């Protein structure tokens, strides 16, 4: 199966001058967790907003995420995974293509619900907290996460992230666990890594449980890739596809009218 990983930034990540190390580490991690037989390709955006926790600037970023997913579908990829734990543009992209579009947060919540009773999400920026909380409510997982402050954060040090991808994850793990242990004290028995870069860094390090506990740590990227494989397999074996009913969030827009609207806004039309 052919799967497209759509990142949310350009080739040069705005928060570090060591983007090649980040991308090389990400690729190693994704190849480690992909199911056997999966052909995986990764793409970056033509333009991106580094301030993607502000709603309007996030919306601008989402335009290019959907564009990347539409292009991937036109090139024959069987599913697309959006590489961010905030699940940006997941709903919007699902409505524009027929292939499955996978959100890392949604996938992680589904996995966490089968691993434990109450999950918490530990993300890497305070601005992501309300975004992820809103998504949890949209997906209907409110009863499967902590009742109070189900989403918490630590300030990501990009230098520590690069160090983790370079084989020295101790500082990043320590920073994550300072928050994860508070979640456990408040009742969480599963902790989701709310970052599409930190999760893979932990997987490369073999880190999958909070130290000294039996609490699993869910790599959102691994959950997303496995969910993509599952949905592609279900479509091939059972014909199972997303709902296109008018009540669905993923209704199919009339192609010609949608094409005209895209052009009216100065955006490229449907890829051929």
PDB file of C-alpha atoms in Angstrom:
ATOM      1  CA  UNK A   1       0.000   0.000   0.000  1.00  0.00           C
ATOM      2  CA  UNK A   2       1.129   3.553  -0.744  1.00  0.00           C
ATOM      3  CA  UNK A   3       0.809   6.050   2.108  1.00  0.00           C
ATOM      4  CA  UNK A   4       1.537   9.788   2.039  1.00  0.00           C
ATOM      5  CA  UNK A   5       2.836  11.555   5.155  1.00  0.00           C
ATOM      6  CA  UNK A   6       1.930  15.244   4.941  1.00  0.00           C
ATOM      7  CA  UNK A   7       4.040  17.407   7.221  1.00  0.00           C
ATOM      8  CA  UNK A   8       2.821  20.843   8.316  1.00  0.00           C
ATOM      9  CA  UNK A   9       6.013  22.830   7.742  1.00  0.00           C
ATOM     10  CA  UNK A  10       8.291  23.632   4.828  1.00  0.00           C
ATOM     11  CA  UNK A  11      11.617  21.886   4.247  1.00  0.00           C
ATOM     12  CA  UNK A  12      13.252  24.440   6.545  1.00  0.00           C
ATOM     13  CA  UNK A  13      11.542  24.129   9.922  1.00  0.00           C
ATOM     14  CA  UNK A  14      11.337  27.653  11.397  1.00  0.00           C
ATOM     15  CA  UNK A  15      12.363  26.635  14.925  1.00  0.00           C
ATOM     16  CA  UNK A  16      15.739  25.021  14.261  1.00  0.00           C
ATOM     17  CA  UNK A  17      18.716  25.434  11.951  1.00  0.00           C
ATOM     18  CA  UNK A  18      19.210  21.656  11.910  1.00  0.00           C
ATOM     19  CA  UNK A  19      16.208  20.619   9.830  1.00  0.00           C
ATOM     20  CA  UNK A  20      18.117  17.846   7.974  1.00  0.00           C
ATOM     21  CA  UNK A  21      18.754  16.064  11.290  1.00  0.00           C
ATOM     22  CA  UNK A  22      15.070  16.336  12.149  1.00  0.00           C
ATOM     23  CA  UNK A  23      13.882  14.952   8.807  1.00  0.00           C
ATOM     24  CA  UNK A  24      16.419  12.130   8.799  1.00  0.00           C
ATOM     25  CA  UNK A  25      15.390  11.122  12.298  1.00  0.00           C
ATOM     26  CA  UNK A  26      11.711  11.347  11.453  1.00  0.00           C
ATOM     27  CA  UNK A  27      12.172   9.105   8.434  1.00  0.00           C
ATOM     28  CA  UNK A  28      14.053   6.498  10.465  1.00  0.00           C
ATOM     29  CA  UNK A  29      11.304   6.486  13.074  1.00  0.00           C
ATOM     30  CA  UNK A  30       8.462   6.263  10.561  1.00  0.00           C
ATOM     31  CA  UNK A  31      10.147   3.445   8.669  1.00  0.00           C
ATOM     32  CA  UNK A  32      10.626   1.617  11.966  1.00  0.00           C
ATOM     33  CA  UNK A  33       6.919   1.658  12.836  1.00  0.00           C
ATOM     34  CA  UNK A  34       5.339   1.310   9.387  1.00  0.00           C
ATOM     35  CA  UNK A  35       3.554  -1.994   8.732  1.00  0.00           C
ATOM     36  CA  UNK A  36       5.262  -4.509   6.482  1.00  0.00           C
ATOM     37  CA  UNK A  37       4.557  -3.832   2.817  1.00  0.00           C
ATOM     38  CA  UNK A  38       3.770  -0.136   3.278  1.00  0.00           C
ATOM     39  CA  UNK A  39       5.397   2.244   0.800  1.00  0.00           C
ATOM     40  CA  UNK A  40       5.757   5.532   2.652  1.00  0.00           C
ATOM     41  CA  UNK A  41       6.586   8.918   1.164  1.00  0.00           C
ATOM     42  CA  UNK A  42       6.831  12.198   3.073  1.00  0.00           C
ATOM     43  CA  UNK A  43       6.050  15.685   1.829  1.00  0.00           C
ATOM     44  CA  UNK A  44       6.496  19.193   3.161  1.00  0.00           C
ATOM     45  CA  UNK A  45       4.483  22.340   2.446  1.00  0.00           C
ATOM     46  CA  UNK A  46       5.262  24.988  -0.157  1.00  0.00           C
ATOM     47  CA  UNK A  47       4.421  27.639   2.452  1.00  0.00           C
ATOM     48  CA  UNK A  48       3.734  27.336   6.151  1.00  0.00           C
ATOM     49  CA  UNK A  49       2.856  29.423   9.179  1.00  0.00           C
ATOM     50  CA  UNK A  50       5.198  28.926  12.146  1.00  0.00           C
ATOM     51  CA  UNK A  51       2.532  30.467  14.409  1.00  0.00           C
ATOM     52  CA  UNK A  52       0.028  27.699  13.790  1.00  0.00           C
ATOM     53  CA  UNK A  53      -1.633  27.894  17.210  1.00  0.00           C
ATOM     54  CA  UNK A  54      -3.357  31.176  16.303  1.00  0.00           C
ATOM     55  CA  UNK A  55      -6.644  30.260  14.576  1.00  0.00           C
ATOM     56  CA  UNK A  56      -6.396  32.504  11.506  1.00  0.00           C
ATOM     57  CA  UNK A  57      -2.742  31.672  10.874  1.00  0.00           C
ATOM     58  CA  UNK A  58      -3.561  28.009  11.423  1.00  0.00           C
ATOM     59  CA  UNK A  59      -6.286  28.311   8.786  1.00  0.00           C
ATOM     60  CA  UNK A  60      -3.767  29.669   6.267  1.00  0.00           C
ATOM     61  CA  UNK A  61      -1.506  26.715   6.977  1.00  0.00           C
ATOM     62  CA  UNK A  62      -4.439  24.337   6.547  1.00  0.00           C
ATOM     63  CA  UNK A  63      -4.961  25.509   2.965  1.00  0.00           C
ATOM     64  CA  UNK A  64      -1.574  24.124   1.997  1.00  0.00           C
ATOM     65  CA  UNK A  65      -2.060  20.946   4.005  1.00  0.00           C
ATOM     66  CA  UNK A  66      -5.260  20.178   2.084  1.00  0.00           C
ATOM     67  CA  UNK A  67      -3.490  21.025  -1.172  1.00  0.00           C
ATOM     68  CA  UNK A  68      -0.779  18.485  -0.351  1.00  0.00           C
ATOM     69  CA  UNK A  69      -3.349  15.800   0.471  1.00  0.00           C
ATOM     70  CA  UNK A  70      -5.288  16.469  -2.742  1.00  0.00           C
ATOM     71  CA  UNK A  71      -2.100  16.181  -4.778  1.00  0.00           C
ATOM     72  CA  UNK A  72      -1.207  12.920  -3.037  1.00  0.00           C
ATOM     73  CA  UNK A  73      -4.635  11.458  -3.817  1.00  0.00           C
ATOM     74  CA  UNK A  74      -4.255  12.479  -7.464  1.00  0.00           C
ATOM     75  CA  UNK A  75      -0.893  10.683  -7.599  1.00  0.00           C
ATOM     76  CA  UNK A  76      -2.421   7.419  -6.466  1.00  0.00           C
ATOM     77  CA  UNK A  77      -1.621   7.276  -2.759  1.00  0.00           C
ATOM     78  CA  UNK A  78      -4.112   5.116  -0.887  1.00  0.00           C
ATOM     79  CA  UNK A  79      -4.205   7.168   2.330  1.00  0.00           C
ATOM     80  CA  UNK A  80      -2.745  10.369   3.720  1.00  0.00           C
ATOM     81  CA  UNK A  81      -1.511  10.966   7.256  1.00  0.00           C
ATOM     82  CA  UNK A  82      -1.320  14.570   8.470  1.00  0.00           C
ATOM     83  CA  UNK A  83       1.831  14.864  10.545  1.00  0.00           C
ATOM     84  CA  UNK A  84       0.713  16.937  13.520  1.00  0.00           C
ATOM     85  CA  UNK A  85      -0.915  15.904  16.790  1.00  0.00           C
ATOM     86  CA  UNK A  86      -3.336  18.852  16.596  1.00  0.00           C
ATOM     87  CA  UNK A  87      -4.957  17.168  13.561  1.00  0.00           C
ATOM     88  CA  UNK A  88      -4.996  20.342  11.429  1.00  0.00           C
ATOM     89  CA  UNK A  89      -7.185  20.226   8.312  1.00  0.00           C
ATOM     90  CA  UNK A  90      -8.163  16.585   8.868  1.00  0.00           C
ATOM     91  CA  UNK A  91     -11.905  17.202   8.514  1.00  0.00           C
ATOM     92  CA  UNK A  92     -11.414  19.609   5.605  1.00  0.00           C
ATOM     93  CA  UNK A  93      -9.126  17.240   3.706  1.00  0.00           C
ATOM     94  CA  UNK A  94     -11.443  14.264   4.187  1.00  0.00           C
ATOM     95  CA  UNK A  95     -14.179  16.139   2.390  1.00  0.00           C
ATOM     96  CA  UNK A  96     -11.974  16.890  -0.623  1.00  0.00           C
ATOM     97  CA  UNK A  97     -10.550  13.431  -1.387  1.00  0.00           C
ATOM     98  CA  UNK A  98     -11.867   9.888  -1.489  1.00  0.00           C
ATOM     99  CA  UNK A  99      -8.868   8.274   0.214  1.00  0.00           C
ATOM    100  CA  UNK A 100      -8.673   7.984   4.018  1.00  0.00           C
ATOM    101  CA  UNK A 101      -7.111  10.991   5.745  1.00  0.00           C
ATOM    102  CA  UNK A 102      -5.647  10.162   9.124  1.00  0.00           C
ATOM    103  CA  UNK A 103      -5.279  12.421  12.151  1.00  0.00           C
ATOM    104  CA  UNK A 104      -2.572  11.527  14.659  1.00  0.00           C
ATOM    105  CA  UNK A 105      -4.566  12.685  17.672  1.00  0.00           C
ATOM    106  CA  UNK A 106      -7.722  10.842  16.663  1.00  0.00           C
ATOM    107  CA  UNK A 107      -5.714   7.666  16.030  1.00  0.00           C
ATOM    108  CA  UNK A 108      -3.904   7.984  19.363  1.00  0.00           C
ATOM    109  CA  UNK A 109      -7.138   8.468  21.275  1.00  0.00           C
ATOM    110  CA  UNK A 110      -8.564   5.319  19.689  1.00  0.00           C
ATOM    111  CA  UNK A 111      -5.445   3.332  20.592  1.00  0.00           C
ATOM    112  CA  UNK A 112      -5.295   4.778  24.109  1.00  0.00           C
ATOM    113  CA  UNK A 113      -8.901   3.762  24.690  1.00  0.00           C
ATOM    114  CA  UNK A 114      -7.907   0.139  24.110  1.00  0.00           C
ATOM    115  CA  UNK A 115      -4.805   0.347  26.313  1.00  0.00           C
ATOM    116  CA  UNK A 116      -6.227   1.949  29.434  1.00  0.00           C
ATOM    117  CA  UNK A 117      -9.125   3.652  31.180  1.00  0.00           C
ATOM    118  CA  UNK A 118      -8.187   7.349  31.213  1.00  0.00           C
ATOM    119  CA  UNK A 119      -5.737   9.041  28.866  1.00  0.00           C
ATOM    120  CA  UNK A 120      -3.918  12.342  29.024  1.00  0.00           C
ATOM    121  CA  UNK A 121      -2.189  14.203  26.214  1.00  0.00           C
ATOM    122  CA  UNK A 122       1.162  15.862  26.849  1.00  0.00           C
ATOM    123  CA  UNK A 123       1.912  18.339  24.093  1.00  0.00           C
ATOM    124  CA  UNK A 124       4.806  20.736  23.515  1.00  0.00           C
ATOM    125  CA  UNK A 125       3.315  24.216  23.381  1.00  0.00           C
ATOM    126  CA  UNK A 126       0.747  26.009  25.523  1.00  0.00           C
ATOM    127  CA  UNK A 127      -1.082  27.239  22.419  1.00  0.00           C
ATOM    128  CA  UNK A 128      -1.741  23.646  21.360  1.00  0.00           C
ATOM    129  CA  UNK A 129      -3.648  22.843  24.563  1.00  0.00           C
ATOM    130  CA  UNK A 130      -7.001  24.455  23.582  1.00  0.00           C
ATOM    131  CA  UNK A 131      -6.681  23.139  20.020  1.00  0.00           C
ATOM    132  CA  UNK A 132      -6.270  19.552  21.205  1.00  0.00           C
ATOM    133  CA  UNK A 133      -8.994  19.933  23.842  1.00  0.00           C
ATOM    134  CA  UNK A 134     -11.381  21.113  21.125  1.00  0.00           C
ATOM    135  CA  UNK A 135     -10.492  18.129  18.952  1.00  0.00           C
ATOM    136  CA  UNK A 136     -11.078  15.683  21.788  1.00  0.00           C
ATOM    137  CA  UNK A 137     -14.610  17.060  22.179  1.00  0.00           C
ATOM    138  CA  UNK A 138     -15.219  16.960  18.423  1.00  0.00           C
ATOM    139  CA  UNK A 139     -14.168  13.315  18.282  1.00  0.00           C
ATOM    140  CA  UNK A 140     -16.346  12.373  21.266  1.00  0.00           C
ATOM    141  CA  UNK A 141     -13.533  11.121  23.488  1.00  0.00           C
ATOM    142  CA  UNK A 142     -14.322  13.346  26.465  1.00  0.00           C
ATOM    143  CA  UNK A 143     -15.179  10.387  28.712  1.00  0.00           C
ATOM    144  CA  UNK A 144     -11.945   8.571  27.852  1.00  0.00           C
ATOM    145  CA  UNK A 145      -9.572  11.308  29.030  1.00  0.00           C
ATOM    146  CA  UNK A 146      -8.924  13.002  32.360  1.00  0.00           C
ATOM    147  CA  UNK A 147     -11.897  15.051  33.521  1.00  0.00           C
ATOM    148  CA  UNK A 148      -9.698  17.973  34.551  1.00  0.00           C
ATOM    149  CA  UNK A 149      -6.914  19.281  32.323  1.00  0.00           C
ATOM    150  CA  UNK A 150      -6.754  16.282  29.967  1.00  0.00           C
ATOM    151  CA  UNK A 151      -4.218  18.151  27.816  1.00  0.00           C
ATOM    152  CA  UNK A 152      -1.031  19.525  29.357  1.00  0.00           C
ATOM    153  CA  UNK A 153       2.251  20.751  27.961  1.00  0.00           C
ATOM    154  CA  UNK A 154       5.936  21.243  28.439  1.00  0.00           C
ATOM    155  CA  UNK A 155       7.899  23.867  26.470  1.00  0.00           C
ATOM    156  CA  UNK A 156       9.712  21.980  23.729  1.00  0.00           C
ATOM    157  CA  UNK A 157      13.430  22.682  23.530  1.00  0.00           C
ATOM    158  CA  UNK A 158      14.257  22.100  19.873  1.00  0.00           C
ATOM    159  CA  UNK A 159      17.887  21.526  20.752  1.00  0.00           C
ATOM    160  CA  UNK A 160      16.823  18.661  23.022  1.00  0.00           C
ATOM    161  CA  UNK A 161      14.635  17.269  20.243  1.00  0.00           C
ATOM    162  CA  UNK A 162      17.564  17.282  17.820  1.00  0.00           C
ATOM    163  CA  UNK A 163      19.709  15.637  20.496  1.00  0.00           C
ATOM    164  CA  UNK A 164      17.056  12.937  20.906  1.00  0.00           C
ATOM    165  CA  UNK A 165      17.092  12.213  17.177  1.00  0.00           C
ATOM    166  CA  UNK A 166      20.883  12.054  17.435  1.00  0.00           C
ATOM    167  CA  UNK A 167      20.724   9.270  20.020  1.00  0.00           C
ATOM    168  CA  UNK A 168      20.666  11.316  23.227  1.00  0.00           C
ATOM    169  CA  UNK A 169      16.996  11.433  24.335  1.00  0.00           C
ATOM    170  CA  UNK A 170      17.487  11.736  28.100  1.00  0.00           C
ATOM    171  CA  UNK A 171      16.785  15.464  28.439  1.00  0.00           C
ATOM    172  CA  UNK A 172      13.656  15.311  26.267  1.00  0.00           C
ATOM    173  CA  UNK A 173      12.324  12.294  28.154  1.00  0.00           C
ATOM    174  CA  UNK A 174      12.946  13.981  31.495  1.00  0.00           C
ATOM    175  CA  UNK A 175      11.084  17.110  30.412  1.00  0.00           C
ATOM    176  CA  UNK A 176       8.156  15.007  29.135  1.00  0.00           C
ATOM    177  CA  UNK A 177       8.003  12.882  32.280  1.00  0.00           C
ATOM    178  CA  UNK A 178       7.808  15.884  34.592  1.00  0.00           C
ATOM    179  CA  UNK A 179       4.362  16.533  33.125  1.00  0.00           C
ATOM    180  CA  UNK A 180       3.397  12.907  32.483  1.00  0.00           C
ATOM    181  CA  UNK A 181       3.845  12.037  36.160  1.00  0.00           C
ATOM    182  CA  UNK A 182       1.442  14.803  37.152  1.00  0.00           C
ATOM    183  CA  UNK A 183      -1.082  13.308  34.728  1.00  0.00           C
ATOM    184  CA  UNK A 184      -0.635   9.894  36.327  1.00  0.00           C
ATOM    185  CA  UNK A 185      -1.096  11.383  39.795  1.00  0.00           C
ATOM    186  CA  UNK A 186      -4.406  12.816  38.598  1.00  0.00           C
ATOM    187  CA  UNK A 187      -5.638   9.448  37.312  1.00  0.00           C
ATOM    188  CA  UNK A 188      -4.233   8.896  33.827  1.00  0.00           C
ATOM    189  CA  UNK A 189      -3.141   5.348  33.014  1.00  0.00           C
ATOM    190  CA  UNK A 190      -2.151   6.116  29.397  1.00  0.00           C
ATOM    191  CA  UNK A 191      -0.177   9.136  28.188  1.00  0.00           C
ATOM    192  CA  UNK A 192      -0.246  10.280  24.556  1.00  0.00           C
ATOM    193  CA  UNK A 193       2.727  12.201  23.182  1.00  0.00           C
ATOM    194  CA  UNK A 194       1.080  15.262  21.660  1.00  0.00           C
ATOM    195  CA  UNK A 195       3.830  16.027  19.167  1.00  0.00           C
ATOM    196  CA  UNK A 196       4.509  14.392  15.804  1.00  0.00           C
ATOM    197  CA  UNK A 197       8.257  14.915  16.281  1.00  0.00           C
ATOM    198  CA  UNK A 198       8.726  14.005  19.955  1.00  0.00           C
ATOM    199  CA  UNK A 199       6.736  10.774  19.609  1.00  0.00           C
ATOM    200  CA  UNK A 200       8.998   9.379  16.866  1.00  0.00           C
ATOM    201  CA  UNK A 201      12.092  10.505  18.804  1.00  0.00           C
ATOM    202  CA  UNK A 202      10.865   8.473  21.773  1.00  0.00           C
ATOM    203  CA  UNK A 203      10.172   5.462  19.567  1.00  0.00           C
ATOM    204  CA  UNK A 204      13.714   5.530  18.188  1.00  0.00           C
ATOM    205  CA  UNK A 205      14.966   5.569  21.777  1.00  0.00           C
ATOM    206  CA  UNK A 206      12.819   2.565  22.691  1.00  0.00           C
ATOM    207  CA  UNK A 207      10.891   4.677  25.186  1.00  0.00           C
ATOM    208  CA  UNK A 208       7.280   3.497  25.513  1.00  0.00           C
ATOM    209  CA  UNK A 209       6.429   3.609  29.230  1.00  0.00           C
ATOM    210  CA  UNK A 210       6.764   6.292  31.868  1.00  0.00           C
ATOM    211  CA  UNK A 211       9.878   5.300  33.800  1.00  0.00           C
ATOM    212  CA  UNK A 212       9.192   3.149  36.857  1.00  0.00           C
ATOM    213  CA  UNK A 213       5.509   2.663  35.996  1.00  0.00           C
ATOM    214  CA  UNK A 214       3.310   0.432  33.857  1.00  0.00           C
ATOM    215  CA  UNK A 215       1.785   3.464  32.113  1.00  0.00           C
ATOM    216  CA  UNK A 216       2.155   3.213  28.313  1.00  0.00           C
ATOM    217  CA  UNK A 217       3.355   6.169  26.255  1.00  0.00           C
ATOM    218  CA  UNK A 218       1.608   6.359  22.866  1.00  0.00           C
ATOM    219  CA  UNK A 219       3.632   7.653  19.919  1.00  0.00           C
ATOM    220  CA  UNK A 220       0.995   9.519  17.922  1.00  0.00           C
ATOM    221  CA  UNK A 221       2.897   9.043  14.650  1.00  0.00           C
ATOM    222  CA  UNK A 222       3.041   5.265  15.056  1.00  0.00           C
ATOM    223  CA  UNK A 223      -0.669   5.170  15.880  1.00  0.00           C
ATOM    224  CA  UNK A 224      -1.441   7.251  12.791  1.00  0.00           C
ATOM    225  CA  UNK A 225       0.530   5.056  10.394  1.00  0.00           C
ATOM    226  CA  UNK A 226      -1.052   1.891  11.756  1.00  0.00           C
ATOM    227  CA  UNK A 227      -4.520   3.448  11.491  1.00  0.00           C
ATOM    228  CA  UNK A 228      -3.836   4.363   7.865  1.00  0.00           C
ATOM    229  CA  UNK A 229      -2.894   0.764   7.123  1.00  0.00           C
ATOM    230  CA  UNK A 230      -6.029  -0.505   8.865  1.00  0.00           C
ATOM    231  CA  UNK A 231      -8.387   1.757   6.894  1.00  0.00           C
ATOM    232  CA  UNK A 232      -6.738   0.924   3.569  1.00  0.00           C
ATOM    233  CA  UNK A 233      -7.008  -2.782   4.385  1.00  0.00           C
ATOM    234  CA  UNK A 234     -10.659  -2.465   5.412  1.00  0.00           C
ATOM    235  CA  UNK A 235     -11.451  -0.731   2.135  1.00  0.00           C
ATOM    236  CA  UNK A 236      -9.672  -3.405   0.103  1.00  0.00           C
ATOM    237  CA  UNK A 237     -11.184  -6.362   1.942  1.00  0.00           C
ATOM    238  CA  UNK A 238     -14.633  -5.070   2.943  1.00  0.00           C
ATOM    239  CA  UNK A 239     -15.234  -2.042   0.718  1.00  0.00           C
ATOM    240  CA  UNK A 240     -15.470   0.158   3.821  1.00  0.00           C
ATOM    241  CA  UNK A 241     -15.190   3.897   3.083  1.00  0.00           C
ATOM    242  CA  UNK A 242     -15.958   7.196   4.789  1.00  0.00           C
ATOM    243  CA  UNK A 243     -19.541   8.441   4.908  1.00  0.00           C
ATOM    244  CA  UNK A 244     -20.593  10.852   2.160  1.00  0.00           C
ATOM    245  CA  UNK A 245     -24.126  11.319   3.513  1.00  0.00           C
ATOM    246  CA  UNK A 246     -25.306  14.959   3.742  1.00  0.00           C
ATOM    247  CA  UNK A 247     -25.257  14.639   7.550  1.00  0.00           C
ATOM    248  CA  UNK A 248     -21.593  13.630   7.451  1.00  0.00           C
ATOM    249  CA  UNK A 249     -18.741  16.045   8.097  1.00  0.00           C
ATOM    250  CA  UNK A 250     -17.160  14.631   4.966  1.00  0.00           C
ATOM    251  CA  UNK A 251     -19.757  15.374   2.305  1.00  0.00           C
ATOM    252  CA  UNK A 252     -18.399  15.519  -1.240  1.00  0.00           C
ATOM    253  CA  UNK A 253     -18.448  19.033  -2.697  1.00  0.00           C
ATOM    254  CA  UNK A 254     -19.659  19.289  -6.339  1.00  0.00           C
ATOM    255  CA  UNK A 255     -16.384  19.138  -8.237  1.00  0.00           C
ATOM    256  CA  UNK A 256     -17.022  21.812 -10.870  1.00  0.00           C
ATOM    257  CA  UNK A 257     -18.385  24.318  -8.372  1.00  0.00           C
ATOM    258  CA  UNK A 258     -15.587  23.579  -5.931  1.00  0.00           C
ATOM    259  CA  UNK A 259     -13.051  24.066  -8.723  1.00  0.00           C
ATOM    260  CA  UNK A 260     -14.529  27.467  -9.541  1.00  0.00           C
ATOM    261  CA  UNK A 261     -14.488  28.527  -5.892  1.00  0.00           C
ATOM    262  CA  UNK A 262     -10.854  27.515  -5.479  1.00  0.00           C
ATOM    263  CA  UNK A 263      -9.903  29.537  -8.527  1.00  0.00           C
ATOM    264  CA  UNK A 264     -11.941  32.508  -7.282  1.00  0.00           C
ATOM    265  CA  UNK A 265      -9.765  32.516  -4.166  1.00  0.00           C
ATOM    266  CA  UNK A 266      -6.611  32.312  -6.236  1.00  0.00           C
ATOM    267  CA  UNK A 267      -5.935  28.697  -5.312  1.00  0.00           C
ATOM    268  CA  UNK A 268      -4.980  25.856  -7.608  1.00  0.00           C
ATOM    269  CA  UNK A 269      -7.865  23.650  -8.650  1.00  0.00           C
ATOM    270  CA  UNK A 270      -8.099  19.900  -8.308  1.00  0.00           C
ATOM    271  CA  UNK A 271      -4.834  18.154  -9.275  1.00  0.00           C
ATOM    272  CA  UNK A 272      -5.098  16.173 -12.484  1.00  0.00           C
TER     273      UNK A 272
END
